[in-house]
Amino acid sequence: MFWLSMILGCLVITPLVLNVFLPYFWHDVLYFKDLMLILCKFASRRRRKPLFLVVDRFLEQALKHPDKPFIVFENKTYSYKDADRESNKIANALQWHSYLKQGATAALYMGNEPAFIFTWLALAKLGCAVALLNKNVRSRSLLHCFNCSGANVLIASSELKGAVEEIQNSLKEGGVSVFIMSRDCHTLGMHSLADKVEEASDAPIPQSARSSITFNSPAVYIYTSGTTGLPKAAVINQTRILAAMAVLASNGVTEGDVIYVNLPLYHTAGFVVGFLGSIETGSTIILRRKFSASRFWDECREYNVTVIQYIGEVLRYLCNTPKRDNDKEHKVRLAIGNGVRAEVWREFLNRFGQIKVREFYASTESNIGFVNYTGKIGAVGRVNFLHRKLFPYTLIKYDTERDEPVRDSKGLCIEVPKGETGLLVSRITDIAPFTGYARNQQHTEKKKLRDVFQKGDLYFNSGDLLMIDHDNFIYFQDRVGDTFRWKGENVATTEVSDVLTLSDFVKEANVYGVKVPGHEGRIGMAAVTIREGEQFDGTKMFSHVTRYLPLYALPRFIRIQDSVEVTATFKQMKMKLVEAGFNPALIPDPLFFLDEKEKSYIPMTREIYSSITSGHIKL
Ligand SMILES: *[C@@H]1O[C@H](CO)[C@@H](O)[C@H](O)[C@H]1NC(C)=O
Ligand SMILES: *[C@@H]1O[C@H](CO)[C@@H](O)[C@H](O)[C@H]1NC(C)=O
Ligand SMILES: *[C@@H]1O[C@H](CO)[C@@H](O)[C@H](O)[C@H]1NC(C)=O
Ligand SMILES: *[C@@H]1O[C@H](CO)[C@@H](O)[C@H](O)[C@H]1NC(C)=O
Ligand SMILES: *[C@@H]1O[C@H](CO)[C@@H](O)[C@H](O)[C@H]1NC(C)=O
C-alpha cells in the first residue's frame, strides 16, 4: 500500500517538479515528438515506388478534394482541379513548343500571380528543375542569375517582357528559347505562350514524363545574396524540397486553414513555407501580388485567413498602420516567419490579439534551422538536446573587425560561453547536407568552414551571429561582414560596390549598411574614392545605380573619401564607417543623399538628416 501511494505520488509529483525546475521540459518533449513524426512520414514517403515528389503530393490533394479552393486571387477562385487542368495545359503546350525534357532546367521570371503556380506545377510534372528568378533583377544581374542555373528556356510574365528584351542578345547567343505569358508577342526571337496554352490539351502528364528524376535531382534554384558578389543560386534538390514542405504542417496547419501569401513566390518564405506548405496540408492560398499593410487586415477578414507569414519588417509595418476598433476581429491564429524583434512582437500581440507567433530561423541554403516552440518572446528557438544530437551546431567566437572566426594557437575555433554572441556553424552531415550554389564552386567553398573543433572536420558557416542564453533560448543578433538586410532582402555589399566601380568616376567603393531609427535592418551606404581628374556627378550616379541594382540595394547615402581605409590584413575597414553612420554633423567628408524626386544624389544637409531620423522622409 505504501509503495503504491509512493508510486502514485511520484506520477503526480514528477510532472509538477519538472514544470517548476525544468519549465520547458514538456515543450521540449512535444517538440521532439513532432520532429520524429515528421521524420517518419518523410522516411516512409521516400520509400515509395515510383518516386514520390512534391508534385505527387499536389496530385493526391487534387484527387482528394478536386473542388476545394486552392488559390484565390483578385476575386477569382481556382480549385485544386482547375490548377491541375491549367498546369496540364501549360505542360502540354511546353512539351509541344519547346525542347524541354525531363532533367532540363527552365527559368521562371514572374511575380505573384496564379500563372506562376500553374507554370511551376507544369514544369514539375515534366520533370524539369525551375530557376525562380527574382522579378526585381535586371540586365547584368538577370543574365548572371539565368546563366548560373544552366536553364535553356525562359518563361516570363508579360509585364517583364521589357526586362527580357534588355538581355535578349545574350540569350540569343546562348540559344535560349524565350516564352512570354501573353497571347501575342511581336518581338523577334520571343514566343507567346498564353495562346498556345489555351489551345493545348488538358490531358494529364504521365508519370513516365518524370521517371528519370531522383532525390538528388535539382528541383528549384532559389537566389540568395547570402555572402558576396552577384546573387547566387541555391540548389534545392528533390529530397530537400520534400522535407521543406513540412514547415506549415509541423506548426499545426491543417487543410481547414486559409493561408495569406503576399511575400514573393521566388523566395523561400513565399515558395517553400507558403506555397509548398499549402500543398502539403491541402489548404487554401489567398494570393496577393505584393504585401500591402493598409489592405492586410481587411483582406484577412474578407477571406477568413487563419495563417499569415512575415519577414522582419512585415509585423512592424502592420503595427505602424493607424489603430482601428476592429483590430482584434479576425480569424488569424498563427503567424509564421523570421526576423521579428522582441518589442515589435509584443506590440503586435497587444494590438491584434492572441495570435500564435512561430518565429523560426533558417536560410535557403543552410543545413540548420530552429523554431520557437515554447512561446518565449524574441527567441528564434531553443537548444533541444535531441535536435542538437541530430543536427550538431555551435556558436564560435568571431572577430567582426577582421571578419573571420577567432582561432586558438592550434588553429581551431573557440566555442563561446552561454550569454555571448557567436557565429553559428553547423556540421555538414548526411542528414544535414549542404547542397551549395549552382556553378559557383568558389562561393560554395566559402560557406564551408574546416578545422573547427578537430583537424579535418567540416561545418557550414551560416554567416549569422546568434546568442544562446542561460535558459537555452536562442536569439538572432546580427549578420556578419559582407551582407546586410534591408526591406527583408539580403544586400551583398560586394555586388553593390562592383556596380559603383563600373561608373565613370568611382575608383574604389566600400559598401555597408547603416541603422536608421524606426527601421529594421540597415540601409545601404557607400564610402567611395573618386578617379583622378574626375568629379562626383549625382545625377549620373543616380541613373547608373538605378539601372543596375534592385531598389532595396541602392546606396541611399554616399560618402566621398580621399582614400579607402584598410585594416592590418588589408580588408576594408567597415566597422568604423558603420558606426559613423550618415550624420553630416559628425562626418567631415562630402556626403550625398539619394533623392528619388530629384532623380539625383544631392548634398546631405542637417535638415534632411533630421527629417529622416524623425520619420518625415520615408526610406
Ligand atoms: C474585387 O471585387 C470588388 C467588389 O466586387 C471590387 O471592388 C474590386 O475592385 C475587385 N478587385 C479586383 C482586383 O478585381
Ligand atoms: C551568360 O551566357 C551568355 C551566353 O553563354 C554570355 O554571352 C553572357 O556573357 C553570360 N553572361 C553572364 C553575366 O555571365
Ligand atoms: C467567412 O466566414 C463566415 C462565417 O464563418 C462566412 O459567412 C463567410 O462566407 C466566409 N467567407 C469566405 C470568403 O469564405
Ligand atoms: C513563440 O513565442 C510567442 C511569444 O510569446 C508565443 O506567443 C508563441 O505562442 C510562440 N510560438 C509557439 C509556441 O509556437
Ligand atoms: C540532395 O539530396 C541527397 C539525398 O538524396 C543528399 O544526400 C545530397 O547531398 C543532395 N544532393 C546535392 C547535390 O546536394
XYZ file of C-alpha atoms and ligand atoms in Angstrom:
689
model
C 0.000 0.000 0.000
C 2.801 2.333 0.965
C 4.674 1.660 -2.248
C 1.586 2.078 -4.324
C 0.916 5.502 -2.895
C 4.580 6.355 -3.330
C 4.411 5.442 -6.991
C 1.126 7.255 -7.499
C 2.577 10.210 -5.654
C 5.596 10.212 -7.922
C 3.433 10.086 -11.023
C 1.601 13.183 -9.891
C 4.571 14.964 -8.425
C 7.081 14.346 -11.205
C 5.344 16.475 -13.817
C 4.918 19.191 -11.209
C 8.568 19.063 -10.253
C 9.553 19.060 -13.884
C 7.346 22.037 -14.529
C 8.917 24.017 -11.722
C 12.538 23.107 -12.203
C 12.565 22.417 -15.924
C 9.714 24.637 -17.087
C 10.241 23.814 -20.727
C 10.527 20.045 -20.309
C 7.155 19.243 -21.892
C 7.673 21.740 -24.691
C 10.982 20.040 -25.402
C 9.445 16.569 -25.383
C 6.458 17.555 -27.529
C 8.676 19.352 -29.979
C 10.816 16.283 -30.280
C 7.748 14.119 -30.799
C 6.672 16.388 -33.684
C 10.149 16.241 -35.140
C 10.076 12.434 -35.024
C 6.612 12.242 -36.628
C 7.796 14.430 -39.491
C 10.930 12.359 -39.953
C 8.874 9.133 -40.006
C 6.427 10.470 -42.583
C 9.312 11.723 -44.660
C 11.107 8.370 -44.439
C 8.002 6.421 -45.467
C 7.412 8.709 -48.440
C 10.977 8.245 -49.510
C 10.452 4.507 -49.716
C 7.520 4.774 -52.117
C 7.802 3.495 -55.661
C 7.638 5.134 -58.117
C 9.365 8.077 -56.530
C 7.056 10.373 -54.598
C 7.774 14.029 -55.402
C 6.182 17.314 -54.345
C 4.019 17.339 -57.446
C 2.688 13.904 -56.462
C 1.514 15.377 -53.183
C -0.327 18.032 -55.198
C -1.951 15.322 -57.348
C -3.034 13.475 -54.210
C -4.727 16.610 -52.916
C -6.366 17.308 -56.284
C -7.791 13.800 -56.231
C -8.931 14.056 -52.623
C -10.818 17.350 -52.915
C -10.928 18.494 -56.549
C -13.431 21.277 -55.953
C -11.833 22.798 -52.915
C -10.483 26.332 -53.489
C -6.716 26.182 -53.943
C -5.888 29.747 -54.983
C -7.926 32.900 -54.536
C -6.503 35.814 -56.495
C -8.128 39.168 -57.243
C -11.712 37.900 -56.913
C -11.041 34.731 -58.875
C -11.023 31.320 -57.251
C -9.176 28.348 -58.706
C -9.963 24.923 -57.293
C -7.428 22.139 -56.987
C -8.942 20.661 -60.132
C -8.591 23.978 -62.002
C -4.919 24.190 -61.039
C -4.371 20.616 -62.114
C -6.006 21.182 -65.517
C -4.316 24.514 -66.121
C -0.897 23.077 -65.340
C -1.597 20.126 -67.648
C -2.324 22.584 -70.443
C 0.862 24.552 -69.824
C 2.879 21.330 -69.649
C 1.344 20.066 -72.912
C 1.962 23.398 -74.624
C 5.577 23.496 -73.468
C 6.159 19.903 -74.453
C 4.984 20.738 -77.927
C 6.633 24.105 -78.451
C 9.897 23.918 -76.520
C 12.638 21.350 -76.301
C 12.071 20.825 -72.600
C 12.736 17.262 -71.493
C 12.848 15.747 -68.034
C 16.013 16.699 -66.224
C 16.283 20.049 -68.027
C 16.011 23.407 -66.290
C 13.644 26.257 -67.102
C 13.779 29.725 -65.601
C 10.582 31.360 -64.378
C 10.595 35.160 -64.320
C 7.266 36.218 -62.898
C 5.721 37.981 -59.937
C 2.992 36.606 -57.680
C 0.063 35.512 -59.828
C -1.725 32.193 -60.387
C 0.263 31.620 -63.610
C 3.425 31.390 -61.502
C 1.981 28.455 -59.588
C 0.455 26.769 -62.642
C 3.699 27.076 -64.598
C 5.739 25.704 -61.725
C 3.383 22.735 -61.405
C 3.560 22.190 -65.159
C 7.351 22.129 -65.131
C 7.356 19.802 -62.128
C 5.025 17.445 -63.995
C 7.516 17.434 -66.870
C 10.367 16.581 -64.509
C 12.110 19.907 -65.025
C 14.016 21.920 -62.455
C 12.889 25.532 -62.151
C 15.073 28.576 -61.524
C 12.951 31.115 -59.660
C 14.270 34.461 -60.881
C 13.703 37.488 -58.689
C 11.388 39.786 -60.656
C 13.336 42.853 -59.475
C 16.654 41.897 -61.026
C 17.608 43.437 -64.329
C 20.317 43.457 -67.033
C 23.667 42.112 -65.875
C 22.308 40.587 -62.645
C 19.408 38.988 -64.505
C 21.693 37.458 -67.083
C 24.007 36.224 -64.387
C 21.137 34.587 -62.466
C 19.805 32.999 -65.619
C 23.225 31.730 -66.651
C 24.145 30.077 -63.401
C 21.011 27.904 -63.362
C 22.003 26.313 -66.656
C 18.458 26.804 -67.984
C 17.809 26.813 -71.709
C 14.220 28.023 -71.546
C 12.999 31.283 -70.054
C 9.325 31.852 -69.240
C 8.430 35.418 -68.295
C 5.236 37.271 -67.492
C 4.112 39.898 -69.974
C 4.887 42.772 -67.590
C 8.552 41.705 -67.563
C 8.881 41.491 -71.334
C 10.873 44.736 -71.450
C 13.402 43.433 -68.949
C 13.877 40.290 -71.038
C 14.365 42.370 -74.180
C 17.287 44.150 -72.482
C 19.248 40.896 -72.294
C 17.853 39.378 -75.438
C 21.046 39.466 -77.479
C 22.952 37.406 -74.937
C 20.058 34.973 -74.633
C 20.038 34.549 -78.377
C 23.780 33.838 -78.403
C 23.213 31.125 -75.820
C 20.399 29.565 -77.903
C 17.768 30.124 -75.211
C 14.054 29.772 -76.029
C 12.075 32.658 -74.600
C 8.339 32.456 -73.863
C 6.194 35.368 -72.738
C 2.965 34.564 -70.897
C 0.775 36.613 -73.221
C -1.497 35.875 -76.174
C 0.728 37.548 -78.714
C 4.303 38.672 -78.853
C 5.794 40.597 -81.730
C 9.392 40.762 -80.605
C 11.629 38.730 -82.862
C 13.035 35.656 -81.140
C 10.392 35.541 -78.400
C 7.293 33.389 -78.387
C 3.892 33.975 -76.897
C 2.728 31.231 -74.562
C -0.773 32.051 -73.301
C -2.353 31.445 -76.742
C -0.586 28.095 -77.049
C -1.787 27.118 -73.578
C -5.379 27.966 -74.488
C -5.211 25.625 -77.464
C -3.366 22.842 -75.674
C -4.926 19.645 -74.375
C -5.578 19.273 -70.663
C -4.691 15.586 -70.692
C -2.724 14.564 -67.598
C 1.024 14.217 -67.932
C 2.010 10.572 -67.328
C 4.374 9.735 -64.512
C 6.823 8.422 -67.115
C 7.480 12.035 -68.114
C 9.491 12.372 -64.897
C 10.628 8.797 -64.359
C 14.336 9.611 -64.534
C 14.197 12.116 -61.676
C 15.923 11.046 -58.455
C 16.019 12.548 -54.974
C 19.343 14.077 -55.901
C 17.968 15.889 -58.949
C 17.732 19.642 -58.536
C 14.128 20.779 -58.018
C 14.373 24.534 -57.726
C 17.049 27.195 -57.736
C 16.344 29.998 -55.304
C 18.515 33.072 -55.474
C 20.156 34.424 -52.387
C 22.672 37.137 -51.878
C 23.930 35.457 -48.751
C 27.562 36.456 -48.776
C 29.400 38.190 -51.564
C 29.090 39.111 -55.197
C 26.140 38.773 -57.539
C 23.113 36.739 -56.379
C 23.840 33.048 -56.078
C 21.531 30.197 -56.950
C 20.983 27.877 -54.010
C 20.266 24.415 -55.381
C 17.354 22.767 -53.634
C 17.157 19.128 -54.600
C 14.108 16.881 -54.529
C 14.906 15.494 -51.079
C 15.271 18.931 -49.605
C 12.088 20.327 -51.116
C 10.156 17.261 -49.948
C 11.405 17.791 -46.405
C 10.831 21.538 -46.516
C 7.202 21.032 -47.498
C 6.501 20.084 -43.876
C 7.128 23.503 -42.316
C 3.478 24.551 -42.078
C 2.207 21.090 -41.207
C 4.722 20.797 -38.391
C 3.362 24.019 -36.958
C -0.153 22.655 -36.715
C -1.548 23.924 -40.025
C -4.225 21.636 -41.490
C -6.496 21.519 -44.523
C -9.043 23.743 -42.827
C -6.600 26.647 -42.822
C -6.514 29.616 -45.166
C -3.004 30.914 -45.868
C -2.334 34.500 -46.874
C 0.595 34.530 -49.320
C 1.823 38.026 -50.115
C 5.584 37.502 -49.924
C 7.321 36.866 -53.264
C 6.921 33.336 -54.579
C 10.509 33.379 -55.862
C 11.853 33.488 -52.298
C 11.911 30.735 -49.725
C 9.294 32.240 -47.423
C 6.627 32.531 -50.110
C 7.540 29.494 -52.150
C 8.589 26.860 -49.657
C 6.788 27.859 -46.491
C 3.632 29.328 -48.034
C 3.026 27.618 -51.362
C 4.558 24.172 -50.753
C 3.178 24.239 -47.215
C -0.339 24.630 -48.620
C 0.158 21.725 -50.981
C 1.298 19.521 -48.125
C -1.637 20.465 -45.910
C -4.235 20.757 -48.702
C -5.245 24.232 -47.573
C -6.327 27.348 -49.465
C -3.994 30.156 -50.577
C -5.103 33.774 -50.692
C -2.543 35.046 -53.183
C -1.595 38.712 -53.495
C 0.742 40.462 -55.908
C 2.542 42.083 -53.031
C 2.336 42.942 -49.395
C 0.107 45.872 -48.502
C -0.109 46.969 -44.894
C -3.253 49.030 -45.426
C -5.232 46.205 -47.081
C -3.823 43.454 -44.898
C -6.443 43.052 -42.173
C -9.431 43.830 -44.380
C -8.387 41.000 -46.642
C -7.750 38.670 -43.733
C -11.314 39.368 -42.587
C -12.824 39.127 -46.048
C -11.258 35.763 -46.815
C -11.275 34.265 -43.306
C -7.478 33.990 -43.326
C -6.132 31.855 -40.477
C -2.389 31.785 -41.162
C -0.150 34.714 -42.072
C 3.541 34.880 -42.876
C 6.023 37.571 -42.099
C 9.594 38.575 -42.568
C 11.215 41.131 -40.277
C 9.564 44.330 -41.441
C 6.085 42.977 -42.032
C 4.870 42.898 -38.439
C 6.308 46.347 -37.814
C 4.519 47.755 -40.876
C 1.282 46.268 -39.554
C 1.869 47.834 -36.149
C 2.538 51.189 -37.825
C -0.890 51.334 -39.512
C -3.480 53.618 -37.848
C -5.290 51.896 -34.966
C -8.842 50.708 -35.655
C -11.638 49.430 -33.447
C -11.802 46.110 -35.249
C -8.072 45.383 -34.947
C -8.769 42.233 -32.966
C -11.644 40.999 -35.175
C -10.201 38.384 -37.471
C -9.622 34.648 -37.617
C -5.828 34.744 -37.845
C -4.446 32.265 -35.323
C -0.886 31.733 -36.474
C 1.885 33.997 -37.754
C 4.964 32.240 -39.033
C 8.201 33.754 -40.222
C 11.501 35.184 -39.167
C 13.269 38.362 -38.225
C 10.837 39.995 -35.795
C 12.274 41.995 -32.910
C 11.011 41.321 -29.400
C 9.441 44.780 -28.949
C 7.517 44.544 -32.228
C 6.398 41.055 -31.333
C 4.950 42.289 -28.020
C 3.233 45.255 -29.651
C 1.801 43.026 -32.368
C 0.209 40.673 -29.822
C -1.204 43.569 -27.783
C -2.676 45.201 -30.801
C -4.042 42.278 -32.824
C -4.875 39.785 -30.099
C -3.754 36.314 -29.222
C -2.065 35.128 -32.371
C 0.445 32.343 -32.044
C 3.756 33.627 -33.353
C 6.113 30.978 -34.643
C 9.429 32.642 -35.179
C 11.949 30.431 -36.883
C 15.487 30.707 -38.020
C 16.552 29.172 -41.303
C 18.029 30.235 -44.590
C 17.517 28.942 -48.084
C 20.817 27.168 -48.383
C 21.730 26.400 -44.791
C 21.564 22.963 -43.240
C 20.161 24.010 -39.873
C 17.005 25.658 -38.601
C 15.321 26.497 -35.309
C 11.762 27.275 -34.360
C 10.420 28.987 -31.243
C 8.326 26.185 -29.890
C 7.919 27.460 -26.366
C 6.482 30.936 -26.662
C 9.478 32.922 -25.497
C 9.222 36.410 -26.931
C 12.206 37.385 -29.044
C 13.770 33.944 -29.259
C 14.188 32.171 -32.591
C 14.353 28.815 -30.906
C 15.660 26.776 -28.091
C 18.531 24.373 -27.660
C 16.967 20.920 -27.702
C 19.311 18.155 -26.677
C 17.993 15.670 -29.249
C 17.731 18.209 -32.044
C 21.322 19.143 -31.396
C 22.367 15.495 -31.475
C 20.730 15.111 -34.881
C 21.987 18.423 -36.230
C 25.196 19.328 -34.396
C 25.677 23.083 -34.293
C 27.717 25.530 -32.205
C 28.368 29.205 -31.776
C 32.020 30.155 -32.177
C 33.993 33.316 -31.408
C 34.037 35.756 -34.288
C 36.269 38.738 -34.975
C 33.963 41.318 -36.557
C 36.808 43.709 -37.383
C 38.830 41.134 -39.301
C 35.680 39.394 -40.460
C 36.739 35.854 -39.655
C 36.412 33.292 -36.836
C 38.899 33.586 -33.985
C 41.313 30.645 -33.876
C 43.438 29.419 -30.991
C 47.133 28.511 -31.032
C 46.298 25.113 -32.554
C 44.363 26.773 -35.345
C 40.968 25.593 -34.066
C 37.841 27.638 -33.389
C 36.609 28.552 -29.937
C 33.073 27.923 -28.689
C 31.520 30.969 -26.991
C 30.088 30.558 -23.488
C 26.350 30.979 -22.912
C 25.213 34.570 -22.963
C 27.836 35.611 -25.515
C 27.332 36.244 -29.202
C 28.996 33.928 -31.681
C 28.918 32.757 -35.282
C 26.514 29.882 -35.924
C 28.182 26.925 -37.604
C 26.638 23.504 -38.133
C 28.319 20.280 -39.031
C 27.755 19.073 -42.583
C 26.476 15.509 -42.364
C 24.335 13.070 -44.337
C 21.108 14.257 -42.765
C 22.285 17.877 -42.729
C 23.928 18.231 -46.144
C 24.947 21.500 -47.746
C 23.998 21.482 -51.407
C 25.958 24.582 -52.305
C 25.407 27.071 -55.075
C 24.896 26.283 -58.730
C 28.007 26.804 -60.858
C 29.730 28.660 -58.120
C 32.353 26.443 -56.575
C 34.196 29.390 -55.105
C 31.246 30.619 -53.064
C 30.217 27.121 -52.116
C 33.694 26.653 -50.665
C 33.470 29.982 -48.849
C 30.447 28.787 -46.895
C 32.333 25.743 -45.691
C 34.459 26.050 -42.608
C 37.141 23.458 -41.902
C 39.153 22.554 -38.815
C 36.537 23.892 -36.437
C 36.986 21.620 -33.430
C 39.239 18.992 -34.962
C 41.606 18.990 -37.880
C 39.697 17.918 -40.958
C 36.138 18.450 -39.749
C 33.659 20.329 -41.923
C 31.000 22.858 -40.940
C 28.525 25.130 -42.697
C 29.196 28.808 -41.984
C 25.784 30.448 -41.579
C 27.179 33.991 -41.611
C 24.822 34.814 -38.737
C 25.662 35.868 -35.225
C 23.446 34.287 -32.579
C 23.357 34.098 -28.812
C 22.224 31.291 -26.503
C 21.128 32.482 -23.058
C 21.447 30.658 -19.745
C 17.976 29.148 -20.166
C 18.984 27.724 -23.557
C 16.946 30.150 -25.664
C 18.494 31.109 -28.972
C 18.451 34.712 -30.205
C 19.390 36.132 -33.567
C 21.835 39.033 -33.183
C 23.293 40.168 -36.474
C 24.711 39.168 -39.784
C 28.442 39.281 -40.391
C 30.554 41.365 -42.706
C 29.593 41.391 -46.284
C 25.804 41.372 -46.283
C 23.117 43.304 -44.552
C 19.353 43.133 -44.642
C 17.060 45.862 -45.867
C 13.309 45.544 -46.502
C 13.577 41.839 -45.926
C 16.154 41.345 -48.680
C 19.832 40.498 -48.308
C 22.100 43.091 -49.836
C 25.508 41.783 -50.869
C 27.956 44.615 -50.350
C 30.394 43.413 -52.979
C 27.693 43.310 -55.626
C 26.848 46.938 -54.902
C 30.490 48.005 -54.879
C 31.066 46.185 -58.173
C 28.273 48.235 -59.685
C 29.526 51.506 -58.201
C 33.015 51.000 -59.588
C 31.542 50.376 -63.041
C 30.599 54.056 -63.184
C 32.862 56.528 -64.944
C 34.201 58.313 -61.917
C 34.265 55.965 -58.914
C 37.660 54.435 -58.201
C 37.022 52.339 -55.117
C 33.844 51.703 -53.185
C 33.272 50.330 -49.716
C 29.625 49.409 -49.160
C 27.926 48.785 -45.827
C 24.588 49.093 -44.076
C 23.681 51.724 -41.502
C 20.904 51.740 -38.957
C 18.048 54.213 -39.275
C 15.827 54.873 -36.254
C 12.421 53.189 -36.609
C 13.545 50.678 -39.249
C 14.525 47.031 -39.110
C 17.767 46.089 -40.765
C 20.207 48.514 -42.323
C 20.038 50.819 -45.292
C 22.773 50.889 -47.911
C 25.613 53.393 -47.736
C 28.870 53.629 -49.649
C 32.200 55.288 -48.974
C 33.865 55.922 -52.324
C 37.022 57.425 -53.734
C 36.959 59.355 -56.999
C 39.209 58.698 -60.003
C 41.893 61.277 -60.638
C 40.692 64.226 -62.709
C 37.035 63.211 -62.321
C 34.199 64.578 -60.262
C 31.235 63.072 -58.474
C 28.095 63.613 -60.563
C 24.942 62.936 -58.537
C 22.563 62.659 -61.493
C 24.791 60.293 -63.448
C 25.313 58.231 -60.334
C 21.556 58.006 -59.773
C 20.818 56.740 -63.257
C 23.740 54.330 -63.063
C 22.727 52.661 -59.795
C 19.007 52.532 -60.582
C 19.836 50.855 -63.865
C 21.930 48.092 -62.360
C 20.619 47.498 -58.860
C 17.288 46.464 -57.389
C 15.582 49.156 -55.335
C 16.386 47.651 -51.954
C 20.123 47.515 -52.727
C 20.576 51.170 -53.765
C 23.091 53.004 -51.587
C 20.966 55.731 -50.022
C 23.991 57.685 -48.820
C 27.353 58.182 -50.472
C 30.364 59.465 -48.605
C 33.361 60.694 -50.607
C 36.747 59.878 -49.145
C 40.314 60.610 -50.186
C 41.352 57.027 -49.622
C 39.675 53.807 -48.555
C 40.814 52.761 -45.102
C 42.012 49.206 -44.758
C 42.759 47.003 -41.761
C 46.108 45.460 -40.957
C 45.045 42.486 -43.054
C 44.092 44.815 -45.926
C 40.419 44.241 -45.524
C 38.245 47.264 -45.922
C 37.554 48.940 -42.627
C 33.802 48.748 -42.249
C 33.039 48.858 -38.571
C 34.247 52.437 -38.133
C 32.231 53.586 -41.119
C 29.116 51.785 -39.908
C 29.421 53.428 -36.515
C 29.916 56.872 -38.060
C 26.579 56.457 -39.894
C 25.209 59.276 -42.051
C 25.023 62.265 -39.739
C 26.510 65.263 -41.602
C 27.336 66.958 -38.311
C 29.742 64.176 -37.425
C 31.219 63.383 -40.831
C 33.841 65.740 -42.260
C 33.709 64.209 -45.773
C 31.325 65.339 -48.527
C 28.100 63.387 -48.060
C 25.276 62.785 -50.568
C 21.700 61.567 -50.268
C 19.722 59.730 -52.947
C 16.676 61.878 -53.628
C 14.057 59.972 -55.627
C 12.139 63.112 -56.621
C 15.232 64.918 -57.916
C 16.436 61.669 -59.513
C 19.869 62.509 -58.221
C 22.265 62.315 -55.297
C 22.030 65.678 -53.567
C 24.281 67.082 -50.836
C 23.216 65.851 -47.419
C 22.127 68.586 -45.014
C 21.200 68.705 -41.343
C 17.574 69.293 -42.381
C 17.496 66.121 -44.449
C 19.159 64.277 -41.604
C 16.563 65.326 -39.058
C 13.674 64.616 -41.464
C 14.995 61.083 -41.839
C 15.503 60.440 -38.149
C 12.075 61.869 -37.313
C 10.426 59.743 -39.998
C 9.299 62.632 -42.225
C 11.298 61.324 -45.143
C 10.238 57.776 -45.905
C 13.073 55.441 -46.813
C -12.939 42.567 -56.481
O -14.309 42.814 -56.306
C -14.609 44.012 -55.618
C -16.095 44.087 -55.395
O -16.783 43.154 -56.125
C -14.092 45.185 -56.439
O -14.336 46.383 -55.740
C -12.594 45.028 -56.635
O -12.097 46.052 -57.470
C -12.266 43.687 -57.254
N -10.827 43.539 -57.251
C -10.132 43.188 -58.323
C -8.666 43.180 -58.177
O -10.637 42.888 -59.372
C 25.698 34.351 -69.948
O 25.868 33.481 -71.036
C 25.853 34.117 -72.296
C 25.883 33.076 -73.359
O 26.503 31.900 -72.951
C 27.048 35.048 -72.390
O 27.002 35.721 -73.607
C 26.964 36.046 -71.267
O 28.123 36.849 -71.253
C 26.815 35.379 -69.934
N 26.517 36.429 -69.000
C 26.906 36.439 -67.736
C 26.510 37.617 -66.912
O 27.537 35.556 -67.241
C -16.026 33.568 -43.737
O -16.680 33.009 -42.626
C -18.022 33.456 -42.485
C -18.592 32.916 -41.194
O -17.964 31.766 -40.791
C -18.828 33.029 -43.702
O -20.145 33.504 -43.596
C -18.175 33.615 -44.952
O -18.854 33.170 -46.123
C -16.722 33.237 -45.043
N -16.099 33.941 -46.155
C -15.380 33.340 -47.103
C -14.817 34.203 -48.157
O -15.202 32.147 -47.089
C 6.531 31.932 -29.777
O 6.529 32.992 -28.895
C 5.357 33.770 -28.796
C 5.573 34.891 -27.874
O 5.008 34.696 -26.653
C 4.178 32.966 -28.412
O 3.015 33.748 -28.352
C 4.030 31.867 -29.376
O 2.984 31.061 -28.973
C 5.329 31.095 -29.515
N 5.213 30.109 -30.534
C 4.848 28.862 -30.317
C 4.611 28.317 -29.003
O 4.741 28.171 -31.236
C 20.355 16.077 -52.332
O 19.740 15.034 -51.636
C 20.540 13.945 -51.232
C 19.694 12.938 -50.567
O 19.133 12.135 -51.537
C 21.642 14.442 -50.373
O 22.333 13.398 -49.749
C 22.525 15.241 -51.247
O 23.589 15.800 -50.523
C 21.797 16.307 -52.016
N 22.442 16.469 -53.271
C 23.179 17.512 -53.547
C 23.754 17.622 -54.901
O 23.353 18.352 -52.737
